[in-house]
Coordinates of C-alpha atoms in Angstrom, one line a residue:
M8 CA 83.5 102.2 135.6
I9 CA 82.0 103.4 138.9
L10 CA 84.5 101.7 141.0
C11 CA 87.1 103.0 139.0
D12 CA 85.7 106.8 140.5
A13 CA 85.8 105.6 143.8
A14 CA 88.0 107.0 146.6
S15 CA 91.5 106.1 146.7
P16 CA 93.5 103.8 149.9
G17 CA 95.1 107.2 150.3
Q18 CA 91.9 108.9 151.4
L19 CA 90.7 106.2 153.0
I20 CA 92.9 106.3 155.4
S21 CA 92.1 110.0 155.6
A22 CA 89.2 109.0 156.6
V23 CA 90.5 107.1 159.0
S24 CA 92.3 109.5 160.6
R25 CA 89.6 111.9 161.1
G26 CA 87.6 109.5 162.8
T27 CA 85.0 108.4 160.3
M28 CA 86.2 104.9 159.7
S29 CA 87.9 102.0 162.2
P30 CA 90.9 101.4 161.3
T31 CA 89.2 97.7 160.8
D32 CA 86.6 98.5 157.8
C33 CA 89.5 100.6 156.6
G34 CA 91.5 97.3 156.0
R35 CA 88.7 95.7 154.1
M36 CA 87.4 98.9 152.1
E37 CA 91.5 99.3 151.4
A38 CA 91.7 95.8 150.1
V39 CA 88.4 96.2 148.5
F40 CA 89.4 98.9 146.4
S41 CA 92.6 97.9 145.3
A42 CA 91.3 94.8 143.6
A43 CA 89.0 97.5 142.0
F44 CA 91.9 99.2 140.9
F45 CA 93.2 96.2 139.4
I46 CA 90.5 94.9 137.6
C47 CA 90.3 98.6 136.5
F48 CA 93.8 98.5 135.0
L49 CA 93.3 95.1 133.7
V50 CA 90.1 95.9 131.7
T51 CA 91.1 99.1 130.1
G52 CA 95.0 97.6 129.2
S53 CA 93.6 94.7 127.6
V54 CA 91.5 96.9 124.9
H55 CA 93.5 97.8 122.1
G56 CA 93.0 99.4 118.0
D57 CA 93.8 98.8 115.1
S58 CA 97.8 99.5 115.4
L59 CA 101.1 99.3 112.9
T60 CA 103.8 97.5 114.1
I61 CA 107.7 97.6 113.3
L62 CA 108.6 94.0 113.6
Q63 CA 112.4 94.7 112.3
A64 CA 114.1 97.6 111.3
P65 CA 118.2 98.5 110.9
D66 CA 119.8 100.9 112.9
F67 CA 119.7 103.7 110.3
V68 CA 116.4 103.6 109.5
S69 CA 115.1 105.4 113.3
F70 CA 111.8 104.6 114.8
Q71 CA 110.9 106.7 118.1
K72 CA 108.6 105.4 120.6
G73 CA 105.5 106.7 121.4
D74 CA 102.1 106.7 120.5
W75 CA 101.4 108.5 117.7
P76 CA 98.3 107.6 115.7
I77 CA 99.4 107.4 111.9
S78 CA 96.2 107.4 109.0
G79 CA 95.7 104.2 106.8
E80 CA 95.9 105.9 104.0
N81 CA 99.6 107.2 104.9
I82 CA 100.8 103.9 105.4
P83 CA 101.9 104.0 101.8
D84 CA 104.3 107.2 101.9
L85 CA 105.6 105.5 105.5
V86 CA 107.1 102.9 103.3
A87 CA 108.6 105.0 100.6
L88 CA 110.1 107.6 103.1
T89 CA 111.7 104.2 105.2
M90 CA 113.0 103.1 101.5
G91 CA 114.8 107.2 100.7
F92 CA 111.7 107.9 98.5
S93 CA 110.2 111.3 98.3
V94 CA 106.7 111.6 98.8
K95 CA 104.1 114.2 97.3
E96 CA 103.3 115.6 100.1
D97 CA 105.1 116.0 103.7
L98 CA 104.4 113.3 106.7
S99 CA 104.2 115.3 109.6
W100 CA 104.2 112.1 111.8
P101 CA 107.3 112.0 114.4
G102 CA 107.6 108.9 114.7
L103 CA 110.4 108.3 112.0
Q104 CA 113.0 110.4 112.2
A105 CA 115.1 111.3 109.4
G106 CA 118.3 109.0 108.5
P107 CA 121.4 108.8 106.8
L108 CA 121.2 110.3 103.1
F109 CA 122.9 107.6 101.4
S110 CA 121.7 104.4 103.5
R111 CA 118.8 102.7 102.1
P112 CA 117.4 99.6 103.6
R113 CA 117.3 96.4 100.6
A114 CA 113.9 95.6 101.5
N115 CA 110.6 96.7 102.9
V116 CA 108.0 93.8 103.6
L117 CA 104.5 94.9 104.8
L118 CA 102.2 92.2 106.4
V119 CA 98.5 93.5 106.8
V120 CA 96.6 91.2 109.2
R121 CA 92.9 91.8 109.2
G122 CA 90.6 90.2 111.4
V123 CA 92.5 91.4 114.7
N124 CA 93.6 94.9 116.3
N125 CA 96.9 93.5 117.9
L126 CA 99.6 90.5 118.1
N127 CA 101.3 90.0 121.1
L128 CA 104.8 90.8 119.2
P129 CA 106.9 91.2 122.0
K130 CA 110.1 91.3 120.0
S131 CA 109.2 94.5 117.9
V132 CA 110.5 97.5 117.6
A133 CA 108.0 100.2 117.9
S134 CA 104.0 99.9 118.1
Y135 CA 101.8 103.0 117.1
P136 CA 97.8 103.0 116.7
L137 CA 96.2 103.2 113.9
E138 CA 93.0 105.9 113.0
N139 CA 91.5 106.0 109.5
P140 CA 92.1 101.9 108.7
V141 CA 90.9 102.4 105.2
P142 CA 92.1 100.2 102.5
F143 CA 95.5 101.1 101.0
T144 CA 98.4 99.4 98.5
L145 CA 101.9 99.9 97.8
D146 CA 101.1 100.1 93.8
S147 CA 102.8 103.6 94.4
V148 CA 105.7 102.6 96.0
A149 CA 106.2 99.7 93.7
E150 CA 106.4 101.8 90.6
T151 CA 108.8 104.1 92.5
V152 CA 111.0 100.9 92.6
H153 CA 110.4 100.2 89.1
S154 CA 110.6 103.2 87.8
L155 CA 114.5 103.8 89.5
F156 CA 115.9 100.5 89.2
N157 CA 114.7 99.0 86.1
E158 CA 117.9 97.7 84.9
D159 CA 118.3 95.9 87.8
T160 CA 114.9 94.3 87.5
P161 CA 114.2 94.6 91.7
V162 CA 111.5 92.3 93.5
V163 CA 108.0 93.7 93.5
L164 CA 105.5 91.3 95.2
Q165 CA 102.1 91.6 96.6
L166 CA 99.9 88.5 97.3
A167 CA 96.7 88.3 98.9
P168 CA 95.8 84.1 99.5
S169 CA 92.4 84.9 100.2
E170 CA 91.7 86.8 97.5
E171 CA 93.9 84.8 95.0
R172 CA 95.6 88.4 94.2
L173 CA 99.1 88.5 92.4
Y174 CA 101.2 90.9 91.0
M175 CA 104.6 89.8 90.6
L176 CA 107.4 92.4 89.0
G177 CA 111.3 92.0 88.0
K178 CA 113.1 89.1 89.7
A179 CA 110.1 87.7 91.3
N180 CA 108.3 86.5 88.2
A181 CA 111.7 84.2 88.2
V182 CA 111.8 83.7 91.9
F183 CA 108.6 82.9 92.8
E184 CA 107.5 81.0 90.1
D185 CA 107.0 78.0 91.8
L186 CA 105.4 79.6 95.0
P187 CA 100.7 78.3 95.1
V188 CA 99.1 81.4 94.9
T189 CA 95.4 79.9 94.4
L190 CA 93.7 78.5 97.5
Q191 CA 93.4 75.0 95.7
Q192 CA 97.2 75.1 95.0
I193 CA 98.3 76.5 98.6
R194 CA 95.7 73.4 99.7
A195 CA 98.0 71.1 97.5
R196 CA 100.8 72.3 99.4
L197 CA 99.9 71.4 102.8
S198 CA 99.4 67.7 102.2
Q199 CA 103.3 68.2 101.0
D200 CA 106.3 67.2 102.4
G201 CA 107.4 70.3 104.6
S202 CA 103.6 71.1 105.0
V203 CA 103.4 73.4 108.4
L204 CA 101.0 71.2 109.8
T205 CA 103.4 68.8 110.5
S206 CA 105.1 71.9 112.9
L207 CA 102.5 73.7 114.2
P208 CA 100.3 73.3 117.1
L209 CA 97.1 72.8 116.0
N210 CA 95.2 72.9 119.0
S211 CA 91.4 73.4 118.3
L212 CA 92.1 74.1 114.7
S213 CA 90.8 71.2 112.2
R214 CA 92.5 70.4 109.0
N215 CA 89.2 69.8 107.6
A216 CA 87.4 73.2 108.2
E217 CA 87.1 75.0 105.4
A218 CA 88.1 78.9 107.4
D219 CA 90.6 76.9 108.7
L220 CA 92.5 75.3 105.9
L221 CA 92.4 79.6 104.8
F222 CA 93.9 80.5 107.7
L223 CA 96.5 77.4 107.6
S224 CA 97.2 78.2 103.8
E225 CA 98.2 81.8 104.6
V226 CA 100.7 80.5 107.1
Q227 CA 102.1 78.2 104.4
V228 CA 102.4 80.9 102.0
L229 CA 104.7 82.9 104.3
H230 CA 107.0 79.4 105.1
D231 CA 107.4 79.0 101.5
I232 CA 108.7 82.6 101.0
T233 CA 111.1 82.5 103.0
A234 CA 112.4 79.2 101.9
L235 CA 112.6 80.4 98.0
L236 CA 114.6 83.5 99.6
Q237 CA 116.8 80.7 100.8
K238 CA 117.3 79.8 97.9
H239 CA 117.7 82.4 96.0
K240 CA 120.6 84.6 98.6
H241 CA 121.7 86.7 95.9
L242 CA 118.9 88.8 95.7
A243 CA 120.1 90.5 99.1
K244 CA 123.4 91.3 97.6
D245 CA 122.0 93.3 94.5
H246 CA 121.8 96.7 94.6
S247 CA 118.3 97.6 94.0
P248 CA 115.6 97.3 96.9
D249 CA 112.6 94.9 97.1
I250 CA 109.3 95.5 97.7
Y251 CA 107.0 92.6 99.4
S252 CA 103.3 93.5 100.7
L253 CA 101.3 90.1 101.6
E254 CA 97.7 90.9 102.9
L255 CA 96.4 88.0 105.3
S256 CA 92.6 87.7 105.9
G257 CA 92.6 84.0 107.8
L258 CA 91.5 85.7 110.8
E259 CA 88.9 87.6 110.2
E260 CA 87.1 84.8 108.6
L261 CA 87.6 82.3 111.7
S262 CA 86.2 85.4 113.7
R263 CA 83.3 85.2 111.8
L264 CA 82.7 81.4 111.8
Y265 CA 83.6 81.4 115.1
G266 CA 83.7 84.4 117.4
P267 CA 86.7 86.1 118.5
D268 CA 86.6 84.5 122.3
S269 CA 86.3 80.8 120.5
P270 CA 89.4 78.7 121.0
Q271 CA 90.0 78.5 117.0
Y272 CA 90.3 82.4 117.3
R273 CA 92.5 82.4 120.4
D274 CA 94.7 79.6 119.0
A275 CA 95.0 81.2 115.4
T276 CA 96.2 84.4 117.1
A277 CA 98.9 83.2 119.0
I278 CA 100.0 81.0 116.3
L279 CA 100.3 83.8 113.6
A280 CA 101.8 85.6 115.9
T281 CA 104.8 83.3 116.7
V282 CA 104.7 82.8 113.0
L283 CA 105.3 86.0 112.3
Q284 CA 107.7 87.2 115.0
K285 CA 110.1 84.4 113.1
F286 CA 108.9 85.4 109.1
G287 CA 110.4 88.8 110.2
E288 CA 113.2 87.6 111.3
E289 CA 114.4 85.1 109.0
V290 CA 114.1 88.1 106.2
Y291 CA 115.5 90.3 108.4
G292 CA 118.7 87.9 108.3
L293 CA 118.7 87.4 104.8
Y294 CA 119.3 90.5 103.8
G295 CA 121.8 91.2 106.1
K296 CA 119.9 93.1 108.7
S297 CA 119.1 95.8 106.2
A298 CA 115.4 95.4 106.0
V299 CA 112.5 96.7 107.5
V300 CA 108.9 94.9 108.5
E301 CA 106.1 96.0 109.3
V302 CA 102.7 94.4 110.6
V303 CA 99.3 96.3 110.3
T304 CA 96.6 94.9 112.3
V305 CA 92.5 95.9 111.6
K306 CA 89.9 94.2 113.0
T307 CA 88.2 95.6 109.4
F308 CA 88.8 98.2 106.8
E309 CA 86.1 100.8 106.7
A310 CA 85.3 100.4 103.0
P311 CA 86.1 97.7 100.5
L312 CA 88.7 97.9 98.2
T313 CA 88.1 97.1 94.7
R314 CA 91.0 96.5 92.4
K315 CA 90.6 95.6 88.5
S316 CA 93.4 92.9 88.2
R317 CA 94.0 90.4 85.2
S318 CA 94.0 86.5 86.1
I319 CA 97.4 85.0 85.9
L320 CA 96.3 82.0 84.4
E321 CA 93.2 83.9 82.1
S322 CA 95.5 83.2 78.8
R323 CA 98.7 82.3 77.6
Q324 CA 99.8 85.0 75.2
I325 CA 102.4 87.0 76.4
S326 CA 101.2 90.9 76.0
N327 CA 104.3 91.8 78.0
P328 CA 107.4 89.8 77.7
G329 CA 109.6 90.9 80.4
S330 CA 106.6 89.2 82.7
P331 CA 105.7 85.1 82.0
Y332 CA 102.4 85.9 83.4
N333 CA 100.4 88.6 80.8
L334 CA 100.3 91.1 83.6
A335 CA 99.7 94.5 81.9
Y336 CA 102.2 97.2 81.8
K337 CA 102.5 99.4 84.4
Y338 CA 100.9 102.6 83.5
N339 CA 103.0 106.0 83.6
Y340 CA 101.6 109.3 84.6
E341 CA 103.4 110.7 81.9
Y342 CA 101.7 108.3 79.0
A343 CA 99.5 111.6 78.5
V344 CA 102.0 113.9 77.9
V345 CA 104.0 111.3 75.5
F346 CA 101.0 110.4 73.4
N347 CA 100.1 114.6 73.0
I348 CA 103.5 115.4 71.9
V349 CA 104.6 112.3 69.4
L350 CA 100.4 112.9 68.3
W351 CA 100.5 116.2 67.1
L352 CA 104.2 116.3 66.3
M353 CA 103.1 113.7 63.3
I354 CA 100.3 115.8 62.4
A355 CA 102.4 118.7 61.8
L356 CA 104.8 116.9 59.8
A357 CA 102.0 115.1 57.8
L358 CA 100.9 118.3 57.1
A359 CA 104.1 119.5 55.9
L360 CA 104.8 117.1 53.4
V361 CA 102.0 117.0 51.8
V362 CA 102.3 121.2 51.8
I363 CA 105.8 120.5 50.1
A364 CA 104.7 117.8 48.2
Y365 CA 102.1 120.1 46.8
N366 CA 104.3 123.5 45.6
L367 CA 107.3 120.9 44.0
W368 CA 104.6 119.3 42.1
N369 CA 103.1 123.0 40.8
M370 CA 106.6 124.5 40.7
D371 CA 107.3 127.3 37.3
P372 CA 110.5 126.5 36.2
G373 CA 110.0 129.9 34.5
Y374 CA 110.3 131.5 38.0
D375 CA 113.7 129.7 39.2
S376 CA 117.4 130.0 38.7
I377 CA 118.9 128.6 35.3
I378 CA 119.9 124.9 36.4
Y379 CA 115.9 124.3 36.5
R380 CA 115.9 126.5 33.0
M381 CA 118.3 124.4 31.2
T382 CA 116.1 122.1 30.0
N383 CA 114.3 124.9 27.5
Q384 CA 114.8 125.1 23.6
K385 CA 116.2 128.5 23.8
I386 CA 119.2 128.2 26.2
R387 CA 120.4 125.0 24.4
M388 CA 120.3 126.7 21.3
D389 CA 121.9 129.9 22.8

């Protein structure tokens, strides 16, 4: 902006001292330039990029305040490090400091909000700019938790209501079995008792519009998750850490339908900020102030995320006895190694068995000890 590059009020005073401008004109120009500087500050201060916000974190997980950017592809590694797990490549990011060796959060909750660059979350711990917003999942973290704490059956919940994508593992199958996951189930839940429609200030949002109902359905899912956790408080007292990953795209649909300057989008943004703040505080309290809650806000991902998954309502046949939702077993990267060891060992044993059987069948007792030659008639006569 041209006004931002103009002379400062101090330079105007210097001009008066040189006699090039009268005091009256100087006062007017100083007021004009002060207003111009204020407008430039508002314009530049209101522009936000995609961000990572740490909503809640225990004292032993130290996040430093600063403007250090983090890449979207490094979010899973960041979550793993906050849980005390090792990663394949070192994360050279100064925002997270090393914590106590024997302290681990009991849960990590990652909320991905699509369709907005930044949310007003004043009670957050820290906020960082997000660069290279590529799609990501917490599959690697979930597999690490499942492999290390398999006997304790930790809670692993990954949910995207708009895409009806659900993955549950461990105790989540029992705790969240009543959680509505399809859009039809969630919309039916909105008309039941305890719906968020009775407590939210909808303002310009409509209960009949498709995009509005999608946004309200996601808010209802957040409410139901905290309600179910309230009923199962014992989950926060076990020794296995829990992983929650929720992707919300209701704001993206509202922005596409009404526009980012519409009253529907502004009201939904304010509602979601309030709901996320409350959701983070409730989860943080349920886990005894030993949970990390992150919020990733991204206007749009740079590339679509394609992920092969099976429907939880596709078949009644249970292929995995540990999961009542007909989910496939998690792939283990050591599967190929174990498979080759077992395959070639069985082939070698089979060949050895054939060779041994062939030699026993064609054995000549004449060249063996007297034990095998006792059937000889001549020796028995002697």
